mmCIF file of C-alpha atoms in Angstrom:
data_model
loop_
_atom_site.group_PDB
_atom_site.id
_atom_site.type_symbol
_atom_site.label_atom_id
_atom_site.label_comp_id
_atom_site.label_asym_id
_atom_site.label_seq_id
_atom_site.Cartn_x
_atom_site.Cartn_y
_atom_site.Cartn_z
ATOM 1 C CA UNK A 1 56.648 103.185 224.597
ATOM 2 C CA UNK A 2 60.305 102.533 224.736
ATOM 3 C CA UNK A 3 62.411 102.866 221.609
ATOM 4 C CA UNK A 4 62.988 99.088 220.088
ATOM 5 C CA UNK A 5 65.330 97.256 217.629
ATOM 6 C CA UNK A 6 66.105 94.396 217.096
ATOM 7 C CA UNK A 7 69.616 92.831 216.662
ATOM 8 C CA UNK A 8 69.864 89.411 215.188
ATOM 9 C CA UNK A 9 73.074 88.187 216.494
ATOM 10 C CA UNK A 10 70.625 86.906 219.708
ATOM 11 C CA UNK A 11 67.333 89.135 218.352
ATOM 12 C CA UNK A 12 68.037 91.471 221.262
ATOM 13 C CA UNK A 13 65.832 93.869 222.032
ATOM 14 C CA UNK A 14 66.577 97.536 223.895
ATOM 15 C CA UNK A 15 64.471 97.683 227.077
ATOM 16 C CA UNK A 16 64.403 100.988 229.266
ATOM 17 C CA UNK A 17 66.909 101.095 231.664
ATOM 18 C CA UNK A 18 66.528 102.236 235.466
ATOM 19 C CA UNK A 19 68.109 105.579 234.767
ATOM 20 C CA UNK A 20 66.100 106.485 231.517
ATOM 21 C CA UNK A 21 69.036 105.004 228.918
ATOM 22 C CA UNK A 22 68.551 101.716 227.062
ATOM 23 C CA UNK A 23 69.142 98.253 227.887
ATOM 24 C CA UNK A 24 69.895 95.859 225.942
ATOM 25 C CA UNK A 25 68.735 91.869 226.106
ATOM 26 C CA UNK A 26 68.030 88.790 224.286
ATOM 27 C CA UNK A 27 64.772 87.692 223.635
ATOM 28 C CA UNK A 28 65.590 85.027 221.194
ATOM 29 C CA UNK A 29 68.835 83.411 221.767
ATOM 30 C CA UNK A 30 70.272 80.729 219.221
ATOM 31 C CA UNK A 31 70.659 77.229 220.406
ATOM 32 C CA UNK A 32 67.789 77.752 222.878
ATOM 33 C CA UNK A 33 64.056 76.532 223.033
ATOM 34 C CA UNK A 34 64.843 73.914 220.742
ATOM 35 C CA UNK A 35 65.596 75.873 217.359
ATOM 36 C CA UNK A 36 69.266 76.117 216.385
ATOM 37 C CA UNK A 37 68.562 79.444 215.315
ATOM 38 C CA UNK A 38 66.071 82.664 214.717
ATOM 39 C CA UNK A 39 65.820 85.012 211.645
ATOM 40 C CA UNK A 40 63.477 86.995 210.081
ATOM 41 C CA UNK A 41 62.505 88.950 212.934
ATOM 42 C CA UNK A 42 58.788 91.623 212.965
ATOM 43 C CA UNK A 43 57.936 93.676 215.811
ATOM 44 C CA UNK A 44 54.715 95.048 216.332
ATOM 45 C CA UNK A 45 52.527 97.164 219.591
ATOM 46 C CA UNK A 46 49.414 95.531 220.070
ATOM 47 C CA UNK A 47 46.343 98.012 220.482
ATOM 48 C CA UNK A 48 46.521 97.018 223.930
ATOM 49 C CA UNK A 49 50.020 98.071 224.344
ATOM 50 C CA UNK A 50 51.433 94.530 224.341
ATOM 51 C CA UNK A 51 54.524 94.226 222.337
ATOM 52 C CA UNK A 52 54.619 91.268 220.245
ATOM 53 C CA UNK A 53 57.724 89.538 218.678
ATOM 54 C CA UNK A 54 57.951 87.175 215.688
ATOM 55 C CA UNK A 55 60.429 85.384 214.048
ATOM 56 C CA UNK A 56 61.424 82.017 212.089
ATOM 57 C CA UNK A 57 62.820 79.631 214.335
ATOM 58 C CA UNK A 58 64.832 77.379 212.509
ATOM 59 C CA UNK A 59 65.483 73.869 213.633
ATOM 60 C CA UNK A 60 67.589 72.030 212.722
ATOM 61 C CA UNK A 61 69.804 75.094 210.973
ATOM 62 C CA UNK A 62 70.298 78.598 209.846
ATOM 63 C CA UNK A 63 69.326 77.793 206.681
ATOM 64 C CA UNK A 64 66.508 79.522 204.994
ATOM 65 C CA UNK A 65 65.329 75.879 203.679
ATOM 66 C CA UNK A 66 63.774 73.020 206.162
ATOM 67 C CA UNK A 67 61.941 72.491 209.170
ATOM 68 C CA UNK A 68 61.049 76.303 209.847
ATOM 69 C CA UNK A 69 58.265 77.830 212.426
ATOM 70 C CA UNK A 70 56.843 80.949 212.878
ATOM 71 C CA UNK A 71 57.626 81.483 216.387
ATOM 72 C CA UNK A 72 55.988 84.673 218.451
ATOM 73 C CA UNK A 73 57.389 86.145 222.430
ATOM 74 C CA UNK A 74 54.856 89.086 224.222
ATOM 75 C CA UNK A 75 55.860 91.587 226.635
ATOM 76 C CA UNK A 76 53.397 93.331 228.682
ATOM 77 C CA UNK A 77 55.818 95.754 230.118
ATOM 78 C CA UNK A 78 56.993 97.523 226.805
ATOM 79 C CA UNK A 79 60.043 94.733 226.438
ATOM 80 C CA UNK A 80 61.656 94.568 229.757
ATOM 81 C CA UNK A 81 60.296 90.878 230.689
ATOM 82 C CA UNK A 82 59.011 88.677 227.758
ATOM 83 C CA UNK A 83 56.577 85.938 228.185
ATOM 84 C CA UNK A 84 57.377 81.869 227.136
ATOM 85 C CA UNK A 85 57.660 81.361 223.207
ATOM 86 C CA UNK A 86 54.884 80.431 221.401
ATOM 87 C CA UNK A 87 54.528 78.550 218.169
ATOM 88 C CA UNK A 88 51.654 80.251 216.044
ATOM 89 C CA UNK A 89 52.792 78.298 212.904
ATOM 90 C CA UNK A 90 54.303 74.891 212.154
ATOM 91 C CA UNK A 91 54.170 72.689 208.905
ATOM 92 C CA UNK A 92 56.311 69.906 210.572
ATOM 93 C CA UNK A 93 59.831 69.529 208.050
ATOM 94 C CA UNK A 94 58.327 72.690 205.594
ATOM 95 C CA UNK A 95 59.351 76.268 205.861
ATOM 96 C CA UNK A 96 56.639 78.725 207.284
ATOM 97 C CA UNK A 97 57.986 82.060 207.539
ATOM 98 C CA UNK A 98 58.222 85.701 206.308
ATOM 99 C CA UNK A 99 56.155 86.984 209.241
ATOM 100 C CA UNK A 100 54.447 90.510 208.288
ATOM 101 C CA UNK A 101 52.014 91.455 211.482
ATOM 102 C CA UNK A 102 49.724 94.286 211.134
ATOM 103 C CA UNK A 103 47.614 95.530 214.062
ATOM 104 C CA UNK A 104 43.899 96.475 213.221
ATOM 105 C CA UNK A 105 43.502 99.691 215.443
ATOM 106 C CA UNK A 106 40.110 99.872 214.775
ATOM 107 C CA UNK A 107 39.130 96.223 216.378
ATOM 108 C CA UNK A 108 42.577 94.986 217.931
ATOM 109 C CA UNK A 109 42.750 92.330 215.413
ATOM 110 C CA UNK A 110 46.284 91.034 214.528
ATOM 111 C CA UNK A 111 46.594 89.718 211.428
ATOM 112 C CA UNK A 112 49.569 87.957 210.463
ATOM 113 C CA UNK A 113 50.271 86.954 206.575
ATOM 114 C CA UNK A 114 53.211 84.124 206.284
ATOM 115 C CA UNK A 115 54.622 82.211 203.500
ATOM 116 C CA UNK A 116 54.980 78.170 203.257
ATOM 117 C CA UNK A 117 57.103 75.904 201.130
ATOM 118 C CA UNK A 118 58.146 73.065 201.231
ATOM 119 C CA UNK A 119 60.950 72.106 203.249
ATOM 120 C CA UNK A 120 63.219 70.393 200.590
ATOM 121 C CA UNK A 121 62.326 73.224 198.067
ATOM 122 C CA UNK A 122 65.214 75.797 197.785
ATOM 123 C CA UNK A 123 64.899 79.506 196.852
ATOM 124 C CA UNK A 124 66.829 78.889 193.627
ATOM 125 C CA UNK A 125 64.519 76.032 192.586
ATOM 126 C CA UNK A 126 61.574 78.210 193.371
ATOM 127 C CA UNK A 127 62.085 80.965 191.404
ATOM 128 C CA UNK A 128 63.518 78.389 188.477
ATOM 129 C CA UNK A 129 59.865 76.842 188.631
ATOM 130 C CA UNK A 130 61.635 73.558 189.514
ATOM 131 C CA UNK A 131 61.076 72.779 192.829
ATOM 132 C CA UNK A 132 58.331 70.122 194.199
ATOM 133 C CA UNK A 133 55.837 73.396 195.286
ATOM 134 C CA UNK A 134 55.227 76.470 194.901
ATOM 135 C CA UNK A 135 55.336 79.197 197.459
ATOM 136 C CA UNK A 136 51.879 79.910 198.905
ATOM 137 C CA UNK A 137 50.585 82.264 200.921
ATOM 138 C CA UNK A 138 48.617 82.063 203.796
ATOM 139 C CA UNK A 139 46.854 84.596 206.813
ATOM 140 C CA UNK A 140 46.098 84.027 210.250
ATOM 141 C CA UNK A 141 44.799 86.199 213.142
ATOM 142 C CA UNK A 142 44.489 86.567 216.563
ATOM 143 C CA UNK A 143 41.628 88.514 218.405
ATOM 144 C CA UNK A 144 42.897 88.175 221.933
ATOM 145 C CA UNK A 145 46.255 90.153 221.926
ATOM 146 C CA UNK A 146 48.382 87.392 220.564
ATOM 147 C CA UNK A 147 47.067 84.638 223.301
ATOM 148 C CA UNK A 148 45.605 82.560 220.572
ATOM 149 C CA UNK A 149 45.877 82.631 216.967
ATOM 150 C CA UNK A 150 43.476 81.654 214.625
ATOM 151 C CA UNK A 151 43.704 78.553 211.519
ATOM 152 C CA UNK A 152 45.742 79.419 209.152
ATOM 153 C CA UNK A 153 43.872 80.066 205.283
ATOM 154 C CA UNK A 154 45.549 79.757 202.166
ATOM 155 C CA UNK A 155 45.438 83.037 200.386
ATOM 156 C CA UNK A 156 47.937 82.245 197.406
ATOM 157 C CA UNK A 157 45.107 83.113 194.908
ATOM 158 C CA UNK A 158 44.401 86.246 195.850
ATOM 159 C CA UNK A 159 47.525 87.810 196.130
ATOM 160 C CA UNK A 160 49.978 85.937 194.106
ATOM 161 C CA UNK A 161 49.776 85.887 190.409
ATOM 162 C CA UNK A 162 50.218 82.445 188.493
ATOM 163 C CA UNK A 163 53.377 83.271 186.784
ATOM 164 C CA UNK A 164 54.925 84.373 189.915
ATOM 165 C CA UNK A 165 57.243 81.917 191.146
ATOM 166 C CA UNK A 166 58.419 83.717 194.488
ATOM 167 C CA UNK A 167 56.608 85.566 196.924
ATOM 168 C CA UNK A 168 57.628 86.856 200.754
ATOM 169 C CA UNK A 169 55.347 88.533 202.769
ATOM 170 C CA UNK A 170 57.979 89.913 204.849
ATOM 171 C CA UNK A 171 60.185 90.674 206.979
ATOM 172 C CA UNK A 172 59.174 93.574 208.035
ATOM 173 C CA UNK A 173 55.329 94.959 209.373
ATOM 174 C CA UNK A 174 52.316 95.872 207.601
ATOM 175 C CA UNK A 175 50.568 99.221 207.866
ATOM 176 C CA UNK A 176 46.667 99.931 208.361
ATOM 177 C CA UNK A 177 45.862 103.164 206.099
ATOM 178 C CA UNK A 178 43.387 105.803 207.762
ATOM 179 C CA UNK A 179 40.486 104.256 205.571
ATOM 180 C CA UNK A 180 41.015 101.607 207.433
ATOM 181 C CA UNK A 181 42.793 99.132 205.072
ATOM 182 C CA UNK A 182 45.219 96.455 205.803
#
């Protein structure tokens, strides 16, 4: 598996080069695909082998307020092509975001935990307890390598506690102990 990182300037990715170096090339590229912009990015190796990128596409701006996706590009060639761009999560003019993937190595199971707010609803507002919602929390998973992904369910309850006004499940990825929990 190559080496990968991502750079956000285009979320570029490192792909192996010819002669054993690194290449480097955009995956998601601002302006393109109909998002102004992409931030927030989680990378993740399927147990398949299939690497799997998220990130926020942004629509209309590269503000972290608005009409925000959860966007998702697979490679099957350890990031040196990269598939079309799928949207796995879209509340219309709210904010879904903070993608956190974890991989299940002991059924291929991806589970993906993602926050939602509403679009209008600024950070500062949230965490002043003044803003029209609160930030929930929600999961959704995939059992075919990223092809497809599952409804998302609210999870606020259980992992959020009621005097907690903000809450990001990411960036970054989860981990899978060796017990076996997410």
């Amino acid at each position: 598996m190559p080496m990968v990182a991502l750079i956000l300037s285009g979320l570029s990715i490192p792909a192996p080069a010819q002669e054993g170096g690194l290449e480097q090339q955009a995956v998601f590229v601002a302006g393109q695909e109909g998002y102004h912009s992409f931030r927030i990015p989680a990378l993740i190796v399927s147990a398949k082998g299939t690497v799997l990128a998220f990130c926020e596409g942004r629509r209309n701006s590269r503000s972290d307020t608005g009409d925000i996706d959860l966007v998702l590009k697979r490679s099957f060639d350890g990031g040196q092509t990269w598939g079309p761009m799928q949207v796995v999560a879209d509340d219309g003019p709210n904010t879904i975001g903070n993608p956190c993937p974890v991989v299940d190595r002991r059924t291929g199971t991806i589970w993906l935990p993602l926050t939602r707010n509403a679009g209008e609803d600024t950070q500062r507002q949230i965490e002043a307890g003044t803003s029209r919602e609160s930030r929930t929390v929600w999961m959704t998973r995939s059992t075919d390598d990223g092809a497809t992904w599952g409804r998302l369910v609210e999870i606020t309850s259980s992992v959020k506690a009621p005097d907690w006004t903000w809450y990001a499940t990411g960036p970054g990825c989860g981990i899978q102990l060796t017990s076996g929990r997410l």
